[in-house]
Structure formats: C-alpha cells, structure tokens
Amino acid sequence: MNQAITILKDRIDSLMEQKEQIIIAIDGYCTSGKTTLAARLAEIYDCNVFHMDDFFLRPEQRTQERYAEIGGNVDYERFMEEVLIPLKAGNAFSYRPFDCSTFTLAEPVGVKPKKLNIIEGAYSHHPYFGDPYDLKVFLSVTPELQRERVLQRPAFLHQRFFEEWIPMENRYFDQNQIAEKSDLVIY
C-alpha cells in the first residue's frame, strides 16, 4: 500500500499544480484496498471522499433486469445526479447515502467541493459517467488473497460475495475493460 501511496501522491501533486479541481476515481476488485487507499489519501490531503457503497440499489431498483445489466449493481443514475454533476460544476451540494441496515436513504450529507475529490469503489469507472475524472486508478488483487480477505468479513456475507457480487463485478470489469482503460493499475 505504501508504494501505491507514493505513486499516487506524485500523480496527485502534479495534477494539483495544473488544475483548480481534481476528481480521482479508484475502482477495482472487491477487497483490493480501495477504501483503505482512499482513507490514506484523505489523511494526506484535505479532500472529499465519496463511496460507491453509498449508492447501492434501492429496493424498488432491485429487479432481475437491473441485476442482469453489466454494471447494474449500483445506482449510477443517482450518483451522477447527486454527486458528479454538482461536483464538476463546483457547487456545494448534498447527497443521501444508502443505509444498508434499513434499505433506505439516510439523511443528506452536505458537501463543499474541494481541490481534491476522490470517488472510491467498484463501479466508479462506470461508462454511464462518461469521462469525468482527472485520474482513473484500478486496484487489483489475486483471487487467493481476495478469497482470504472475503473470509475475514462477516460470515453471513460470504455466499453473496462469492456467488453474486464478485461475479457481477468481474463481468463489469471484463465487459467494460475497466483496468485497461484506467490511467494507473496497482497490483
């Protein structure tokens, strides 16, 4: 992770010298360290961090058709409207994170765009968004290490990871060539 921080810090510092506002997206395999990397960067920089996990599908969106869609496992429409559009415009805004415990949207979170804004999570490079990012990072992990890390998570989630979420993510990565279209791939 330290090597990834060093590489990213150089790229971020260079971008910050060139632009007024920077938006970075960190996509990648489940358990590859996306959230950890974003948190480490937030310790270094005064930045906003947005989590794609805050944009899980609401109950009414969870249809067979939506789950059959490549990359359909996230509310990309709401993320675009509530975060990306106002962020790119440089306006203060709010969004409502998805609450997994109640399957509802939580209270609004107010945001002021900062010079550095990080989007982290699987599906953050979704083609629906176009190309809004200044830097697209992809984190990889070996299948063995991924399995080991999944098994460290709550047991009631293991089956969903292995039979549902990981296969859906892998289809999204493969069909959309997410790693290949990223500016930086970190193993």
mmCIF file of C-alpha atoms in Angstrom:
data_model
loop_
_atom_site.group_PDB
_atom_site.id
_atom_site.type_symbol
_atom_site.label_atom_id
_atom_site.label_comp_id
_atom_site.label_asym_id
_atom_site.label_seq_id
_atom_site.Cartn_x
_atom_site.Cartn_y
_atom_site.Cartn_z
ATOM 1 C CA MET A 1 0.000 0.000 0.000
ATOM 2 C CA ASN A 2 2.883 2.384 0.722
ATOM 3 C CA GLN A 3 4.185 2.049 -2.828
ATOM 4 C CA ALA A 4 0.689 2.809 -4.152
ATOM 5 C CA ILE A 5 0.539 5.917 -1.953
ATOM 6 C CA THR A 6 3.906 7.118 -3.247
ATOM 7 C CA ILE A 7 2.937 6.600 -6.886
ATOM 8 C CA LEU A 8 -0.452 8.242 -6.419
ATOM 9 C CA LYS A 9 0.917 11.124 -4.379
ATOM 10 C CA ASP A 10 3.292 12.054 -7.218
ATOM 11 C CA ARG A 11 0.438 11.947 -9.752
ATOM 12 C CA ILE A 12 -1.934 13.883 -7.486
ATOM 13 C CA ASP A 13 0.643 16.556 -6.671
ATOM 14 C CA SER A 14 1.343 17.035 -10.371
ATOM 15 C CA LEU A 15 -2.368 17.338 -11.179
ATOM 16 C CA MET A 16 -2.916 19.777 -8.308
ATOM 17 C CA GLU A 17 -0.259 22.074 -9.768
ATOM 18 C CA GLN A 18 -2.065 22.067 -13.105
ATOM 19 C CA LYS A 19 -5.776 22.236 -12.204
ATOM 20 C CA GLU A 20 -8.145 24.083 -9.899
ATOM 21 C CA GLN A 21 -10.143 20.951 -9.075
ATOM 22 C CA ILE A 22 -9.234 17.279 -9.390
ATOM 23 C CA ILE A 23 -11.524 14.271 -9.340
ATOM 24 C CA ILE A 24 -9.933 10.849 -8.939
ATOM 25 C CA ALA A 25 -11.785 7.537 -9.162
ATOM 26 C CA ILE A 26 -10.452 4.367 -7.538
ATOM 27 C CA ASP A 27 -12.142 1.253 -8.925
ATOM 28 C CA GLY A 28 -11.028 -2.351 -8.591
ATOM 29 C CA TYR A 29 -11.635 -5.812 -7.320
ATOM 30 C CA CYS A 30 -13.519 -6.475 -4.120
ATOM 31 C CA THR A 31 -11.061 -6.453 -1.159
ATOM 32 C CA SER A 32 -8.267 -4.873 -3.223
ATOM 33 C CA GLY A 33 -7.920 -1.946 -0.794
ATOM 34 C CA LYS A 34 -9.930 0.818 -2.480
ATOM 35 C CA THR A 35 -11.464 2.135 0.743
ATOM 36 C CA THR A 36 -8.165 1.860 2.624
ATOM 37 C CA LEU A 37 -6.288 3.690 -0.130
ATOM 38 C CA ALA A 38 -8.870 6.488 -0.233
ATOM 39 C CA ALA A 39 -8.706 6.827 3.561
ATOM 40 C CA ARG A 40 -4.902 7.022 3.478
ATOM 41 C CA LEU A 41 -5.046 9.710 0.800
ATOM 42 C CA ALA A 42 -7.592 11.610 2.909
ATOM 43 C CA GLU A 43 -5.059 11.591 5.771
ATOM 44 C CA ILE A 44 -2.526 13.254 3.472
ATOM 45 C CA TYR A 45 -4.774 15.705 1.631
ATOM 46 C CA ASP A 46 -7.685 17.933 2.559
ATOM 47 C CA CYS A 47 -10.150 16.198 0.257
ATOM 48 C CA ASN A 48 -13.630 14.795 -0.091
ATOM 49 C CA VAL A 49 -14.061 11.032 -0.349
ATOM 50 C CA PHE A 50 -17.230 9.591 -1.875
ATOM 51 C CA HIS A 51 -18.017 5.875 -1.547
ATOM 52 C CA MET A 52 -19.841 3.984 -4.264
ATOM 53 C CA ASP A 53 -21.196 1.756 -1.465
ATOM 54 C CA ASP A 54 -23.372 4.760 -0.545
ATOM 55 C CA PHE A 55 -25.137 4.208 -3.861
ATOM 56 C CA PHE A 56 -26.388 0.651 -3.540
ATOM 57 C CA LEU A 57 -29.626 -0.043 -5.347
ATOM 58 C CA ARG A 58 -32.781 0.893 -3.507
ATOM 59 C CA PRO A 59 -35.338 -1.922 -3.044
ATOM 60 C CA GLU A 60 -37.504 -0.816 -5.983
ATOM 61 C CA GLN A 61 -34.450 -0.921 -8.286
ATOM 62 C CA ARG A 62 -33.522 -4.493 -7.403
ATOM 63 C CA THR A 63 -35.055 -6.221 -10.379
ATOM 64 C CA GLN A 64 -33.876 -9.168 -12.479
ATOM 65 C CA GLU A 65 -33.411 -6.796 -15.405
ATOM 66 C CA ARG A 66 -31.231 -4.434 -13.391
ATOM 67 C CA TYR A 67 -29.085 -7.245 -11.976
ATOM 68 C CA ALA A 68 -28.669 -8.686 -15.486
ATOM 69 C CA GLU A 69 -27.273 -5.336 -16.674
ATOM 70 C CA ILE A 70 -23.467 -5.145 -16.771
ATOM 71 C CA GLY A 71 -22.613 -2.662 -14.024
ATOM 72 C CA GLY A 72 -26.236 -2.503 -12.909
ATOM 73 C CA ASN A 73 -25.444 -3.366 -9.297
ATOM 74 C CA VAL A 74 -25.118 0.291 -8.331
ATOM 75 C CA ASP A 75 -27.403 3.317 -8.550
ATOM 76 C CA TYR A 76 -25.197 5.046 -11.115
ATOM 77 C CA GLU A 77 -28.023 7.400 -12.136
ATOM 78 C CA ARG A 78 -28.366 8.792 -8.606
ATOM 79 C CA PHE A 79 -24.591 9.031 -8.190
ATOM 80 C CA MET A 80 -24.373 11.045 -11.404
ATOM 81 C CA GLU A 81 -27.196 13.412 -10.410
ATOM 82 C CA GLU A 82 -26.382 13.833 -6.724
ATOM 83 C CA VAL A 83 -22.560 13.840 -6.819
ATOM 84 C CA LEU A 84 -20.817 14.014 -10.189
ATOM 85 C CA ILE A 85 -22.830 16.781 -11.845
ATOM 86 C CA PRO A 86 -22.713 19.218 -8.901
ATOM 87 C CA LEU A 87 -19.101 18.287 -8.116
ATOM 88 C CA LYS A 88 -17.985 19.026 -11.689
ATOM 89 C CA ALA A 89 -19.914 22.316 -11.542
ATOM 90 C CA GLY A 90 -18.031 23.290 -8.380
ATOM 91 C CA ASN A 91 -21.223 23.875 -6.415
ATOM 92 C CA ALA A 92 -21.983 22.952 -2.810
ATOM 93 C CA PHE A 93 -24.448 20.070 -2.744
ATOM 94 C CA SER A 94 -25.838 17.233 -0.673
ATOM 95 C CA TYR A 95 -26.475 13.564 -1.304
ATOM 96 C CA ARG A 96 -28.234 10.832 0.617
ATOM 97 C CA PRO A 97 -26.155 7.705 1.315
ATOM 98 C CA PHE A 98 -27.851 4.336 1.142
ATOM 99 C CA ASP A 99 -28.312 2.839 4.611
ATOM 100 C CA CYS A 100 -27.764 -0.930 4.414
ATOM 101 C CA SER A 101 -29.358 -1.516 7.811
ATOM 102 C CA THR A 102 -32.723 -0.024 6.799
ATOM 103 C CA PHE A 103 -32.562 -0.266 2.976
ATOM 104 C CA THR A 104 -33.472 3.409 2.809
ATOM 105 C CA LEU A 105 -31.663 6.626 2.021
ATOM 106 C CA ALA A 106 -30.089 8.251 5.076
ATOM 107 C CA GLU A 107 -30.184 11.919 5.974
ATOM 108 C CA PRO A 108 -28.474 14.236 3.474
ATOM 109 C CA VAL A 109 -24.717 14.772 3.718
ATOM 110 C CA GLY A 110 -23.618 18.302 2.824
ATOM 111 C CA VAL A 111 -20.548 18.713 0.637
ATOM 112 C CA LYS A 112 -18.391 21.602 -0.445
ATOM 113 C CA PRO A 113 -16.184 20.694 -3.405
ATOM 114 C CA LYS A 114 -12.508 20.762 -2.563
ATOM 115 C CA LYS A 115 -9.448 20.930 -4.741
ATOM 116 C CA LEU A 116 -9.119 17.123 -4.492
ATOM 117 C CA ASN A 117 -12.177 14.865 -4.610
ATOM 118 C CA ILE A 118 -11.885 11.078 -4.527
ATOM 119 C CA ILE A 119 -14.527 8.598 -5.662
ATOM 120 C CA GLU A 120 -13.805 5.099 -4.381
ATOM 121 C CA GLY A 121 -15.481 1.812 -5.007
ATOM 122 C CA ALA A 122 -16.404 -0.770 -7.572
ATOM 123 C CA TYR A 123 -18.377 0.742 -10.439
ATOM 124 C CA SER A 124 -16.781 4.179 -10.005
ATOM 125 C CA HIS A 125 -15.468 3.953 -13.598
ATOM 126 C CA HIS A 126 -18.920 3.021 -14.936
ATOM 127 C CA PRO A 127 -19.230 4.009 -18.625
ATOM 128 C CA TYR A 128 -22.508 5.787 -17.820
ATOM 129 C CA PHE A 129 -20.429 8.597 -16.288
ATOM 130 C CA GLY A 130 -18.511 9.316 -19.476
ATOM 131 C CA ASP A 131 -15.006 10.538 -18.676
ATOM 132 C CA PRO A 132 -15.356 12.969 -15.744
ATOM 133 C CA TYR A 133 -12.129 12.033 -13.944
ATOM 134 C CA ASP A 134 -8.661 13.524 -13.969
ATOM 135 C CA LEU A 135 -7.158 10.207 -12.888
ATOM 136 C CA LYS A 136 -8.648 6.708 -13.024
ATOM 137 C CA VAL A 137 -6.978 4.161 -10.752
ATOM 138 C CA PHE A 138 -7.646 0.423 -10.778
ATOM 139 C CA LEU A 139 -6.657 -1.800 -7.836
ATOM 140 C CA SER A 140 -6.053 -5.475 -8.435
ATOM 141 C CA VAL A 141 -5.755 -8.406 -6.048
ATOM 142 C CA THR A 142 -5.028 -12.089 -6.616
ATOM 143 C CA PRO A 143 -8.023 -14.446 -6.390
ATOM 144 C CA GLU A 144 -6.344 -16.221 -3.448
ATOM 145 C CA LEU A 145 -5.847 -13.031 -1.443
ATOM 146 C CA GLN A 146 -9.337 -11.838 -2.371
ATOM 147 C CA ARG A 147 -10.822 -15.081 -1.037
ATOM 148 C CA GLU A 148 -8.781 -14.818 2.157
ATOM 149 C CA ARG A 149 -9.954 -11.243 2.714
ATOM 150 C CA VAL A 150 -13.606 -12.054 1.993
ATOM 151 C CA LEU A 151 -13.448 -14.829 4.585
ATOM 152 C CA GLN A 152 -12.353 -12.240 7.164
ATOM 153 C CA ARG A 153 -15.639 -10.387 6.649
ATOM 154 C CA PRO A 154 -18.887 -11.364 8.400
ATOM 155 C CA ALA A 155 -19.760 -14.997 7.605
ATOM 156 C CA PHE A 156 -23.344 -14.223 6.592
ATOM 157 C CA LEU A 157 -21.971 -12.246 3.607
ATOM 158 C CA HIS A 158 -19.554 -14.877 2.232
ATOM 159 C CA GLN A 159 -22.020 -16.623 -0.070
ATOM 160 C CA ARG A 160 -23.205 -13.318 -1.566
ATOM 161 C CA PHE A 161 -19.621 -12.233 -2.207
ATOM 162 C CA PHE A 162 -18.649 -15.477 -3.949
ATOM 163 C CA GLU A 163 -21.874 -16.239 -5.815
ATOM 164 C CA GLU A 164 -23.258 -12.794 -6.550
ATOM 165 C CA TRP A 165 -21.140 -9.687 -6.008
ATOM 166 C CA ILE A 166 -17.726 -10.862 -7.220
ATOM 167 C CA PRO A 167 -19.097 -12.441 -10.434
ATOM 168 C CA MET A 168 -21.107 -9.259 -11.155
ATOM 169 C CA GLU A 169 -18.048 -7.078 -10.597
ATOM 170 C CA ASN A 170 -15.895 -9.336 -12.764
ATOM 171 C CA ARG A 171 -18.380 -9.094 -15.651
ATOM 172 C CA TYR A 172 -18.351 -5.303 -15.295
ATOM 173 C CA PHE A 173 -14.524 -5.200 -15.282
ATOM 174 C CA ASP A 174 -14.203 -7.570 -18.246
ATOM 175 C CA GLN A 175 -17.019 -6.267 -20.466
ATOM 176 C CA ASN A 176 -16.050 -2.630 -19.973
ATOM 177 C CA GLN A 177 -12.272 -3.197 -19.933
ATOM 178 C CA ILE A 178 -12.062 -1.174 -16.727
ATOM 179 C CA ALA A 179 -8.432 -1.985 -15.874
ATOM 180 C CA GLU A 180 -7.306 -1.448 -19.466
ATOM 181 C CA LYS A 181 -8.994 1.958 -19.621
ATOM 182 C CA SER A 182 -7.544 3.112 -16.292
ATOM 183 C CA ASP A 183 -4.659 5.573 -16.111
ATOM 184 C CA LEU A 184 -2.942 3.586 -13.393
ATOM 185 C CA VAL A 185 -3.244 -0.076 -12.375
ATOM 186 C CA ILE A 186 -1.886 -1.038 -8.965
ATOM 187 C CA TYR A 187 -1.311 -4.693 -8.029
#
